CSV table of C-alpha atoms in Angstrom, one decimal:
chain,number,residue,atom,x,y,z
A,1,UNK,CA,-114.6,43.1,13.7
A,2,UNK,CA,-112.6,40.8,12.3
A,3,UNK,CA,-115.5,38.8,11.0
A,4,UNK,CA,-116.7,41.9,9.3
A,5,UNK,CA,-113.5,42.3,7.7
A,6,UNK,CA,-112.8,45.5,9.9
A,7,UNK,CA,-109.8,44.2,11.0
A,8,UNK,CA,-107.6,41.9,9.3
A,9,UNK,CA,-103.5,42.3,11.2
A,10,UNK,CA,-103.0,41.9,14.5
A,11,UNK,CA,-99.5,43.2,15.9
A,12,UNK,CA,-97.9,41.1,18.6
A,13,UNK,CA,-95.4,42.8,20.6
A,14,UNK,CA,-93.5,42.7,23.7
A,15,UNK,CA,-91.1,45.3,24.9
A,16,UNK,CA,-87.3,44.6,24.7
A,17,UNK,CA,-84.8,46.1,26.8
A,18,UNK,CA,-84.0,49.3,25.0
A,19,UNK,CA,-87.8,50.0,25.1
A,20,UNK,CA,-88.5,49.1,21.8
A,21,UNK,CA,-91.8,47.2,20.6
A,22,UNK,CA,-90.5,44.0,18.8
A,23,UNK,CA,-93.1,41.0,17.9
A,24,UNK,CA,-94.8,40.1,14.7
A,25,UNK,CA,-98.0,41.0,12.3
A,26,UNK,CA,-99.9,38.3,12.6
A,27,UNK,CA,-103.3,37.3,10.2
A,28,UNK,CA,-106.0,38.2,12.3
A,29,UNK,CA,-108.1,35.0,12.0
A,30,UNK,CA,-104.5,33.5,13.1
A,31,UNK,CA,-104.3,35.3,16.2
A,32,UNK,CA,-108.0,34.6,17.1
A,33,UNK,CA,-107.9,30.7,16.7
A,34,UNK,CA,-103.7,30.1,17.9
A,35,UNK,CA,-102.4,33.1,19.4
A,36,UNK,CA,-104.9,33.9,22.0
A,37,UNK,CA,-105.3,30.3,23.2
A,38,UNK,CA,-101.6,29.3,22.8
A,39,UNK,CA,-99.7,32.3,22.3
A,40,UNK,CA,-96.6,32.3,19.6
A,41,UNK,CA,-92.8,32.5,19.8
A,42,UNK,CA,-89.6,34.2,19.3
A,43,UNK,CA,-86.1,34.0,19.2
A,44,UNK,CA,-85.0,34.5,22.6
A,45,UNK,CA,-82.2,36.5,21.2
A,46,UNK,CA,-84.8,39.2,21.7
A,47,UNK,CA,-83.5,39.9,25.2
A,48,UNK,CA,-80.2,39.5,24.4
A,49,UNK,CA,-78.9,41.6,21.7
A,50,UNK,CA,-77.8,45.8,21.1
A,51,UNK,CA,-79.8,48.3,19.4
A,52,UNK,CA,-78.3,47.2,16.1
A,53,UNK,CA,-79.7,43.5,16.4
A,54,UNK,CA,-76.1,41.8,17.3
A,55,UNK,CA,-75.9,39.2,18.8
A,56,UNK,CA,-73.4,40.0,21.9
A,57,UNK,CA,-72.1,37.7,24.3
A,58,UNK,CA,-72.1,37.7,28.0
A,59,UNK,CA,-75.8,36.9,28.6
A,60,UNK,CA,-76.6,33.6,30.2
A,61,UNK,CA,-79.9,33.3,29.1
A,62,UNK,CA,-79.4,33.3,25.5
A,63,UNK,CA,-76.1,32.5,23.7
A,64,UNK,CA,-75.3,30.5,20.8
A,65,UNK,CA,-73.8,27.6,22.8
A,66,UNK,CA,-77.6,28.0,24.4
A,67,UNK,CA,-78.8,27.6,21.2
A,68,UNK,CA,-81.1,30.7,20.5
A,69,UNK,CA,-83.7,28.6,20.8
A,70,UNK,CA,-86.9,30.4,21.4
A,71,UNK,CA,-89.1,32.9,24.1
A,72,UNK,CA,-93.0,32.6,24.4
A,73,UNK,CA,-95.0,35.7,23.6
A,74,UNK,CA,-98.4,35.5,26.1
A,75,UNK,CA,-100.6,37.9,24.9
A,76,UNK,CA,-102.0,40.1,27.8
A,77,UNK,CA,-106.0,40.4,26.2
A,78,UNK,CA,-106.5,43.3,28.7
A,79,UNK,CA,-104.1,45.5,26.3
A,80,UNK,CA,-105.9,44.2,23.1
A,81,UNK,CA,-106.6,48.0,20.8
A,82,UNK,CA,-107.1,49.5,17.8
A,83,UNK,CA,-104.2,51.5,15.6
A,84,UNK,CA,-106.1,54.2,14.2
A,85,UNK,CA,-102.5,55.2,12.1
A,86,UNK,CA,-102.4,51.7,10.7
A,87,UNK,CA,-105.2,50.8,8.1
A,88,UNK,CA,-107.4,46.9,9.6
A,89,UNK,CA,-105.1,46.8,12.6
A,90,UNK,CA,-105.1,46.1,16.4
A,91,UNK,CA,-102.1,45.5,19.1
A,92,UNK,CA,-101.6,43.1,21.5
A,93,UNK,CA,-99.2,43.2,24.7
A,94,UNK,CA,-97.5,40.3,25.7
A,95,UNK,CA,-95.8,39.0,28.8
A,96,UNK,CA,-92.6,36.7,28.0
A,97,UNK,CA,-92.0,33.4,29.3
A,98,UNK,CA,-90.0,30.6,28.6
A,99,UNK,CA,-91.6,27.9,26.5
A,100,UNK,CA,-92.9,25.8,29.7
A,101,UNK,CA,-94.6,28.7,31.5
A,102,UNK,CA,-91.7,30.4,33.5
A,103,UNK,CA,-91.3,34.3,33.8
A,104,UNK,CA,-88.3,35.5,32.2
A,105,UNK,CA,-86.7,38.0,34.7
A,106,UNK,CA,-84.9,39.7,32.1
A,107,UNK,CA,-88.4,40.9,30.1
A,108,UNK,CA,-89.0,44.6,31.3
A,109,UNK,CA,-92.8,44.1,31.9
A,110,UNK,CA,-92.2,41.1,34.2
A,111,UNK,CA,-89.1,43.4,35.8
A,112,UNK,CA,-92.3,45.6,36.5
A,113,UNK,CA,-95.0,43.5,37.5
A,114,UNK,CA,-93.1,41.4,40.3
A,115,UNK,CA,-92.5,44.9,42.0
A,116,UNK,CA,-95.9,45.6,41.8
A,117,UNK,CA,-96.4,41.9,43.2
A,118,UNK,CA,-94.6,42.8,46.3
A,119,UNK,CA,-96.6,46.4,46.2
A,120,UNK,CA,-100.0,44.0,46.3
A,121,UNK,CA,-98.3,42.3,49.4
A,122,UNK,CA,-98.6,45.4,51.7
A,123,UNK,CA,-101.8,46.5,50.2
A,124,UNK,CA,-100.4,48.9,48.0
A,125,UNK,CA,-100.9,50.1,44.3
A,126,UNK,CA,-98.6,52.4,42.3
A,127,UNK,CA,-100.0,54.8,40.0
A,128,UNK,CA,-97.9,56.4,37.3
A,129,UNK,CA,-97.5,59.3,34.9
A,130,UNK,CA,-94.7,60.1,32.4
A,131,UNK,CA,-94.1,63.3,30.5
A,132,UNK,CA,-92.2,62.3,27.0
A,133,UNK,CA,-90.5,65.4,25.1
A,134,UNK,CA,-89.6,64.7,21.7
A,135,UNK,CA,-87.9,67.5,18.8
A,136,UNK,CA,-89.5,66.5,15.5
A,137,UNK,CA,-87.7,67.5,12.4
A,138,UNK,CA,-89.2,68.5,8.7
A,139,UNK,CA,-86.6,65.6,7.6
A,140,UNK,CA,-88.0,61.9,7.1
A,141,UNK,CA,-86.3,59.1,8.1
A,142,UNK,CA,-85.0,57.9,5.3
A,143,UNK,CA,-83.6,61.1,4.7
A,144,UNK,CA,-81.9,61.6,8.3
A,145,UNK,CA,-80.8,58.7,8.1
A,146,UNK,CA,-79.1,59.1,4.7
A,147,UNK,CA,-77.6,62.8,6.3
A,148,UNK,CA,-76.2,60.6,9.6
A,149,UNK,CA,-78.3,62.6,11.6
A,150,UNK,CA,-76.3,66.3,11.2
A,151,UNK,CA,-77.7,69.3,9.3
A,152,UNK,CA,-81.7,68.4,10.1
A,153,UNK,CA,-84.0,71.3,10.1
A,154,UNK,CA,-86.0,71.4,13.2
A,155,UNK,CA,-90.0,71.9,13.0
A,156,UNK,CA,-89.4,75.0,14.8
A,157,UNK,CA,-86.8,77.7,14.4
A,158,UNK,CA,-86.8,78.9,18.0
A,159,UNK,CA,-88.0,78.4,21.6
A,160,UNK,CA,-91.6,77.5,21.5
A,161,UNK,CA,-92.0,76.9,25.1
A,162,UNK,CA,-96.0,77.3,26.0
A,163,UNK,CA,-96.1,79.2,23.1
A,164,UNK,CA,-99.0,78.6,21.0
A,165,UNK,CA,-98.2,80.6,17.9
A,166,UNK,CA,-95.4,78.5,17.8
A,167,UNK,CA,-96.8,74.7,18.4
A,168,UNK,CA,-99.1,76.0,15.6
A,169,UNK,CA,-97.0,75.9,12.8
A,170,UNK,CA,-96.8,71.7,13.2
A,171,UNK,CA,-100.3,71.3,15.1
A,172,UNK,CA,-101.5,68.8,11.9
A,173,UNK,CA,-98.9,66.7,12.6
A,174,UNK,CA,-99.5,66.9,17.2
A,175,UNK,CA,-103.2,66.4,16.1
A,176,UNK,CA,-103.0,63.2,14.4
A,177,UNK,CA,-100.6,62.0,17.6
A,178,UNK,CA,-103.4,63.3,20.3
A,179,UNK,CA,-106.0,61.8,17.8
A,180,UNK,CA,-104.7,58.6,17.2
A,181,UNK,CA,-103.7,57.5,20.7
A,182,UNK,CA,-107.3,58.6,22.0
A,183,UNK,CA,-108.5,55.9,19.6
A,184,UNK,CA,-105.8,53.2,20.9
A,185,UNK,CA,-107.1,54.0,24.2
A,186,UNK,CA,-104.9,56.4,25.8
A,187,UNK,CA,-106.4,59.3,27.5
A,188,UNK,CA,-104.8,62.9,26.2
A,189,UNK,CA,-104.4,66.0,28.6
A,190,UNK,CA,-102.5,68.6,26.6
A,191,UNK,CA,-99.9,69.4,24.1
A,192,UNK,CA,-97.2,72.0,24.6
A,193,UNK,CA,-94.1,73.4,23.1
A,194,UNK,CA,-90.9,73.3,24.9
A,195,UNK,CA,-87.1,75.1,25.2
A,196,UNK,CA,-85.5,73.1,22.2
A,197,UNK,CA,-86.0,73.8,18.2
A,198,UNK,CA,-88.9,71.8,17.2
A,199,UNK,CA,-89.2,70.2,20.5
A,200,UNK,CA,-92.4,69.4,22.0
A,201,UNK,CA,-94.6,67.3,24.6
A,202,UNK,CA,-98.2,66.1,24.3
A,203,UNK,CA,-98.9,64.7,28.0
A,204,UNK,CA,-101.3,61.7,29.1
A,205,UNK,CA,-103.5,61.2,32.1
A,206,UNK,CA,-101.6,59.1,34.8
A,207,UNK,CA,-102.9,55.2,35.6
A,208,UNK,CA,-102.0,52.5,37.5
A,209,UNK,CA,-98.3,51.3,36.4
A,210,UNK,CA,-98.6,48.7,34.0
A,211,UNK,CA,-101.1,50.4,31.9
A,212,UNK,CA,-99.1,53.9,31.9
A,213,UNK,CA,-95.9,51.6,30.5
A,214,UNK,CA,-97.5,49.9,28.2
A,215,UNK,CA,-99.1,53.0,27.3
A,216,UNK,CA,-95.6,54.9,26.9
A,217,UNK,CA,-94.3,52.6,24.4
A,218,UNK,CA,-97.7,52.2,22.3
A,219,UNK,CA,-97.6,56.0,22.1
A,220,UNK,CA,-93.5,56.5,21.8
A,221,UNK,CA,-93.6,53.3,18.5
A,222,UNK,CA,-97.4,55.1,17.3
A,223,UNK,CA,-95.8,58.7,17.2
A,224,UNK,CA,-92.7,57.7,15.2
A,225,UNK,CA,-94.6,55.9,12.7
A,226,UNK,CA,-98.0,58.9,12.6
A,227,UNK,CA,-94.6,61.4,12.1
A,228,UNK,CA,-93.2,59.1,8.9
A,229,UNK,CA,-97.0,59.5,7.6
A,230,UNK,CA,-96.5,63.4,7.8
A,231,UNK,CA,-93.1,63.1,5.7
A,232,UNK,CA,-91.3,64.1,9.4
A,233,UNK,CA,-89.1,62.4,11.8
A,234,UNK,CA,-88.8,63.1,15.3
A,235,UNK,CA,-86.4,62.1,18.3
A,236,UNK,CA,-86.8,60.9,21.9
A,237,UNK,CA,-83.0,60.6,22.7
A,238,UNK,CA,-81.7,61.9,25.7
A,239,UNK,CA,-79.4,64.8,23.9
A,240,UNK,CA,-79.9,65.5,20.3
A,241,UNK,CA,-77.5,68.7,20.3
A,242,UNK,CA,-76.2,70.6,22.9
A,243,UNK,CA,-79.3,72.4,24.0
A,244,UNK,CA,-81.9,71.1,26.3
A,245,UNK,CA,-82.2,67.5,26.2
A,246,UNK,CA,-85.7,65.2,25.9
A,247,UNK,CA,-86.5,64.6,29.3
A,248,UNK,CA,-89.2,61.9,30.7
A,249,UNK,CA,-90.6,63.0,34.2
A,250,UNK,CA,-91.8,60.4,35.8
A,251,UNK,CA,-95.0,61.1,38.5
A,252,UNK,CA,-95.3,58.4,41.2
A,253,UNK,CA,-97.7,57.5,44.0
A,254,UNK,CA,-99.1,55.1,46.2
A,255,UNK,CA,-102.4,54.1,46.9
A,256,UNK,CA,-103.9,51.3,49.0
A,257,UNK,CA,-106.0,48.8,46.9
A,258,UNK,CA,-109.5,49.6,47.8
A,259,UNK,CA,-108.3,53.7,46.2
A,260,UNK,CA,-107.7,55.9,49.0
A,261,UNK,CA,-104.5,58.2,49.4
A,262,UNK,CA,-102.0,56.8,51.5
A,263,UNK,CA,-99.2,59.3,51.0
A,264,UNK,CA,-101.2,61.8,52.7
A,265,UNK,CA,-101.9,62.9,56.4
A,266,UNK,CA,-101.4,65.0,59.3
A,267,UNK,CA,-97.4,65.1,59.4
A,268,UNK,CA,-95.0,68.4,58.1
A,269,UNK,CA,-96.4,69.6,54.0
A,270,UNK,CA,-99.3,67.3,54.4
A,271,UNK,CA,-97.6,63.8,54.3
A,272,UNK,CA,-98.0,60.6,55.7
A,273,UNK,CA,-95.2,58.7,57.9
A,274,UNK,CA,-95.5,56.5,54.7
A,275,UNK,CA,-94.9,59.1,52.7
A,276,UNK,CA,-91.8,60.1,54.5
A,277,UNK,CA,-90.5,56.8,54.6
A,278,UNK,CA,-91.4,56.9,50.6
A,279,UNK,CA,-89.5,59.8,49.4
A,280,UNK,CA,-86.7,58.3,52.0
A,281,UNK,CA,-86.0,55.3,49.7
A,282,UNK,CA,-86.1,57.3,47.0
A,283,UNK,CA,-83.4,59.3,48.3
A,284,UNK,CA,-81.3,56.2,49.7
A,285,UNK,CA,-81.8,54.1,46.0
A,286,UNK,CA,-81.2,56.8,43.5
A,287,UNK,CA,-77.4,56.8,43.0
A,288,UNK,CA,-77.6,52.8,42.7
A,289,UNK,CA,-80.7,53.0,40.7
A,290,UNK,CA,-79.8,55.9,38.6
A,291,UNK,CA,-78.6,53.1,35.5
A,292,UNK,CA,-82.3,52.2,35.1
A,293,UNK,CA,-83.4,55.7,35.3
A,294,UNK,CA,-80.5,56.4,32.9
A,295,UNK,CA,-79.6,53.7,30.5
A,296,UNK,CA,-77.5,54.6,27.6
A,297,UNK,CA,-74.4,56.5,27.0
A,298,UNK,CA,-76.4,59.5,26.0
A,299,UNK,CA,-78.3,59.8,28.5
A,300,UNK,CA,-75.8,61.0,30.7
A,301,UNK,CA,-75.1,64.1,28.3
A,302,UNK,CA,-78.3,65.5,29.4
A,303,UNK,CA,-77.3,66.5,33.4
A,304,UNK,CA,-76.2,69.5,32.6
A,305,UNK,CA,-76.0,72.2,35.4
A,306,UNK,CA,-78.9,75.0,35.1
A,307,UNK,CA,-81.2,72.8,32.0
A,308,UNK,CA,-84.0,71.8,34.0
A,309,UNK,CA,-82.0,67.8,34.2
A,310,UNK,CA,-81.4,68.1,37.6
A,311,UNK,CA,-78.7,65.3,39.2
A,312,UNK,CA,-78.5,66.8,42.8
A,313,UNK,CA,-79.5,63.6,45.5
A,314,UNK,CA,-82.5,66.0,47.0
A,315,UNK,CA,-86.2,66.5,47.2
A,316,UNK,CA,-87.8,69.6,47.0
A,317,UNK,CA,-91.6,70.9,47.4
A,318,UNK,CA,-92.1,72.1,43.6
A,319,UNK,CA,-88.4,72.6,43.7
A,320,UNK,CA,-87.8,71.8,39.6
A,321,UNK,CA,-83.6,72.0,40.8
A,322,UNK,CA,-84.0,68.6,42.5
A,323,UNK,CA,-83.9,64.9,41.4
A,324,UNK,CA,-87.5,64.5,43.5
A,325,UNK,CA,-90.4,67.3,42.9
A,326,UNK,CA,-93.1,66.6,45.4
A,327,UNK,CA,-95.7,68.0,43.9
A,328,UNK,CA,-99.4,67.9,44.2
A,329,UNK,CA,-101.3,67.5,47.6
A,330,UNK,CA,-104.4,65.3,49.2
A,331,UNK,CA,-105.0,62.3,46.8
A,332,UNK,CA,-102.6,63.9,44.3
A,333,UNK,CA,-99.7,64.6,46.4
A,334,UNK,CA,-96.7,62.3,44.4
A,335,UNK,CA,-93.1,62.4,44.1
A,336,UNK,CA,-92.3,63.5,40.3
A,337,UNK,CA,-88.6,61.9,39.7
A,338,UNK,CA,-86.6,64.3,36.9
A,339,UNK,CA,-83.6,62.2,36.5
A,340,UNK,CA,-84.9,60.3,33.3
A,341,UNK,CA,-84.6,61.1,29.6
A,342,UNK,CA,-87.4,60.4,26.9
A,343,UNK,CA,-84.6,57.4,25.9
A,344,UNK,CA,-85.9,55.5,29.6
A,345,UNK,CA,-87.3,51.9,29.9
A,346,UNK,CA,-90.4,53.0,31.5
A,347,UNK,CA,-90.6,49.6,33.0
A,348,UNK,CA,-87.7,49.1,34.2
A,349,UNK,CA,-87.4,52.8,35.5
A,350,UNK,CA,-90.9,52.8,37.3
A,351,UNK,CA,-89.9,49.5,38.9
A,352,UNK,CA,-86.9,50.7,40.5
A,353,UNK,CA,-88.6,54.0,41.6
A,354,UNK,CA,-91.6,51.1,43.0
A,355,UNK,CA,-88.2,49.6,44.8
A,356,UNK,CA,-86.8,52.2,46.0
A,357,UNK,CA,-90.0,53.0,48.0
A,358,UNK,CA,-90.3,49.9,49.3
A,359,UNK,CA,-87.1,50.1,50.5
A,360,UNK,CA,-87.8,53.0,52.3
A,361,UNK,CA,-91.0,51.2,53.9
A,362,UNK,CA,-89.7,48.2,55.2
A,363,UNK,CA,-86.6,49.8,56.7
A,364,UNK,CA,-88.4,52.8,58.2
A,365,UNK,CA,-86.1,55.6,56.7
A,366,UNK,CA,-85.9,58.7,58.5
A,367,UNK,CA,-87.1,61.0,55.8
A,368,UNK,CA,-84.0,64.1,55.7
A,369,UNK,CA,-85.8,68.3,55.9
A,370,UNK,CA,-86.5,69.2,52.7
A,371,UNK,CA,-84.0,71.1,50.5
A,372,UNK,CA,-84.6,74.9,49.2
A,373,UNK,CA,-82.6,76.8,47.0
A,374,UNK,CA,-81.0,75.9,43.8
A,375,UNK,CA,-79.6,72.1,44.3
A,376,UNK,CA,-77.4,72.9,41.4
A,377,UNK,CA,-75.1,74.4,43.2
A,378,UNK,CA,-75.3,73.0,46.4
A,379,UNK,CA,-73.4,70.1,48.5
A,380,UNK,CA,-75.7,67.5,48.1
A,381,UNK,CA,-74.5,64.7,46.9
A,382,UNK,CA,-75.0,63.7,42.8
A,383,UNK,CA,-75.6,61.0,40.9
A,384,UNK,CA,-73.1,59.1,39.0
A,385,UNK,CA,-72.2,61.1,35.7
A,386,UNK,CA,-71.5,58.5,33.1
A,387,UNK,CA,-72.9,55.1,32.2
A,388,UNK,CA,-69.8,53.0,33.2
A,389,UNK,CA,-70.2,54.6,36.7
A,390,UNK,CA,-73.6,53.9,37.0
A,391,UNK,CA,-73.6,50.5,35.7
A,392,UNK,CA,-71.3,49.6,38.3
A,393,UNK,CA,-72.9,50.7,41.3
A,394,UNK,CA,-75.8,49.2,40.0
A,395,UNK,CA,-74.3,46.0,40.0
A,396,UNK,CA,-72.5,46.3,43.0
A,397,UNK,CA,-76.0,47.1,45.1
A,398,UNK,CA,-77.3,44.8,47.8
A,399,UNK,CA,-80.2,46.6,47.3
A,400,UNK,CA,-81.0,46.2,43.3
A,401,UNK,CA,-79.9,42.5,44.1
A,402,UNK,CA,-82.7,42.1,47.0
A,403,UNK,CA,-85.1,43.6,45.0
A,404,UNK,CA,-84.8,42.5,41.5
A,405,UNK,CA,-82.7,39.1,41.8
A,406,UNK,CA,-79.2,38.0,40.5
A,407,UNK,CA,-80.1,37.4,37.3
A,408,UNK,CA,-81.9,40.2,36.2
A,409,UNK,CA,-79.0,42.5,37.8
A,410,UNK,CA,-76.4,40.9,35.9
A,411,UNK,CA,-78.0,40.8,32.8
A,412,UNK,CA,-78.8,44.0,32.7
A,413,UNK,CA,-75.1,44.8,33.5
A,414,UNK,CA,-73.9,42.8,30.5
A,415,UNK,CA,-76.1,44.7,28.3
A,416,UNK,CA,-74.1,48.3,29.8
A,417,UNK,CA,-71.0,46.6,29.2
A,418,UNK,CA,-71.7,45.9,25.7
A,419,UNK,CA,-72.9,49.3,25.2
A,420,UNK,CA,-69.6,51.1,26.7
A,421,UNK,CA,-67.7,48.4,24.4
A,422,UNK,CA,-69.2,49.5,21.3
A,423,UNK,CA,-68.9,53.5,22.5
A,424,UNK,CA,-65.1,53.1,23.6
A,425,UNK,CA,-64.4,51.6,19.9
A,426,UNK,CA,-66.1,54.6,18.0
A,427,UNK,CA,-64.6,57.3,16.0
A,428,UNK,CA,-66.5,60.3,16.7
A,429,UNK,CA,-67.8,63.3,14.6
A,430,UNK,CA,-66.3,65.5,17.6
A,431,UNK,CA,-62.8,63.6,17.2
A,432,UNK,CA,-62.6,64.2,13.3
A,433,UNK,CA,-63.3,67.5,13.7
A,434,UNK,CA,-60.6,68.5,16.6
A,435,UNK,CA,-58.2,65.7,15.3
A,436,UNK,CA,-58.1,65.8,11.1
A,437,UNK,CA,-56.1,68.9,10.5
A,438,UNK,CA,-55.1,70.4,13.7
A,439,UNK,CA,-53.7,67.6,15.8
């Protein structure tokens, strides 16, 4: 293709720790003779700074007295696709090293893949599906931007939940999305409305864990850029306004590696013993996991009681009150986790759900009877309520340590802390408006 002059920009990324694809456009004669043989580099700054680009201190693997000096990008060929949305152009994952070969800990994707290492040890793969909701606005960018984000007119002026009259009115704009990631390779299900103004959810067909992340942030980068082509914008923060919030279910199970169900079998609701000990973990991990389910300030404005953002540490059979649905049955029976918003890592979030099991496995968890009823307003207990809290039982956890190493842990503390810092020192909109005249 490139030969042909079908394809002429290839598009290096990796994923940062927001979620975000960074990387650069690269000649695609370029890639083919350097990048694929040798890969190329980065700042290593990459790993190390706020949404705004700042370079923050606190983080030991890049610092100015470090240098900056720079990351390698390893291109991962098996995520080589086309961009239908972007004229001659094709996308490449990469995994990040340093410059002589060593995983970075800090780098999302390798977060991920050593949990699916220690999956491979028992004989075990995790396969993964994520529902992203998003509210898309007739504004553009630009023009949001330019507003600060207030006064926006939503693609939809009111609840459009499975309506189809109502996911009508913006279907050219859902088209091109469904359209556009079945030609980079991702495999569409549906498309439906949801509770918010304009918001929406177009759903993909679950696969093993890697490729479902990688997946989530081609498709979560590809529909922000399709929705600038359509002079629109859309969101996948956690809370926009003070209705529902953007939520990003997240659909876990096990299999062994030759592909037969393992959560499965003859115990109570059709489980396995490894099931049981499964949904145990999840049960035992979630308040000091929550931070990686939950990683921003805003995401915490979302678990609000009766909004389908359940925070109650419970599991449920199709129970949508609980933090962990179990849903499904035979070779689809899998736990669907509804703590996390459409602003998740899903990296980093699948890898602590994949820890959290394997917690539960190797320590033989009594699995608690199943909850019924509305968990909302019952005594179980809840997950923390605000970043700062999360972030520091997160750090304080033996079992986050254990599982995903000192450094990684503490980096990804530092980048909370940073976060809180910059939140503490803002003047709000909510302030100005309670504060100008009347206080």
């Amino acid at each position: 293709m490139v030969a042909a002059g079908h394809i002429d920009t290839v598009l290096v990324a990796i994923t940062d720790m927001q979620g975000r694809l960074q990387g650069k456009r690269c000649g695609a004669r370029y890639f083919l003779e350097e990048v694929v043989p040798h890969g190329t580099e980065g700042c290593n700054y990459l790993l190390a700074v706020d949404v705004d680009m700042n370079t923050v201190d606190g983080y030991e693997m890049s610092s100015w007295d470090r240098g900056y000096g720079d990351l390698l990008m390893a291109p991962d060929l098996s995520t080589l696709r086309l961009l239908p949305w972007l004229d001659g152009t094709a996308m490449v994952l990469c995994d990040i090293q340093w410059l002589d070969g060593r995983p970075m800990p800090a780098s999302p994707r390798q977060v991920l893949k050593a949990q699916l290492s220690r999956l491979a040890e028992r004989g075990l793969k995790a396969y993964v599906g994520t529902e992203l909701e998003f509210i898309v606005f007739n504004d553009t960018f630009e023009s949001a931007w330019d507003k600060s984000y207030r006064d926006l007119e939503p693609a939809n002026q009111y609840n459009v939940d499975y309506s189809l009259l109502g996911t009508s009115r913006i279907e050219p704009l859902l088209r091109d999305i469904r359209n556009s990631m079945t030609g980079a390779g991702l495999y569409v299900e549906s498309a439906k409305g949801e509770c918010n103004l304009g918001q929406h959810e177009i759903a993909f067909r679950y696969d093993e864990a890697l490729a479902t992340c990688d997946n989530h942030s081609i498709y979560k980068t590809g529909a922000k850029e399709i929705a600038a082509r359509h002079r629109k914008s859309l969101t996948f923060m956690a809370k926009y306004n003070e209705r529902e919030g953007n939520s990003c279910h997240i659909h876990l199970s096990f299999r062994s590696t030759d592909g037969s169900a393992v959560l499965a079998g003859d115990r109570e609701y059709g489980f396995s013993e490894l099931m049981e000990r499964f949904v145990a973990g999840q049960l035992a991990c979630l308040p000091e996991f929550t931070y990686l389910l939950a990683p921003n300030i805003n995401s915490y404005k979302r678990f609000v009681p009766g909004s389908f953002a359940p925070t109650a540490v419970a599991w449920g059979m199709d129970n949508r009150t609980c933090s962990l649905r179990v849903v499904g049955h035979g070779e689809s029976l899998r736990v669907e986790n509804r703590l996390p918003g459409g602003d998740v890592n899903p990296y980093l979030a699948v890898a602590a759900l994949i820890a959290a099991g394997l917690y539960g496995i190797e320590n033989q968890l009594e699995l608690e009877p199943v909850f019924e009823g509305n968990a909302y307003s019952s005594d179980k207990p809840h997950v923390p309520s605000t970043l700062r809290d999360a972030s520091e039982l997160f750090g304080k956890s033996s079992i986050a340590r254990s599982a995903f190493g000192d450094e990684m842990v503490d980096h990804y503390v530092n980048a909370a802390k940073v976060e809180l810092a910059g939140y503490d020192a803002a003047v709000t909109d909510w302030e100005r408006v309670r504060g100008f005249e009347r206080l």
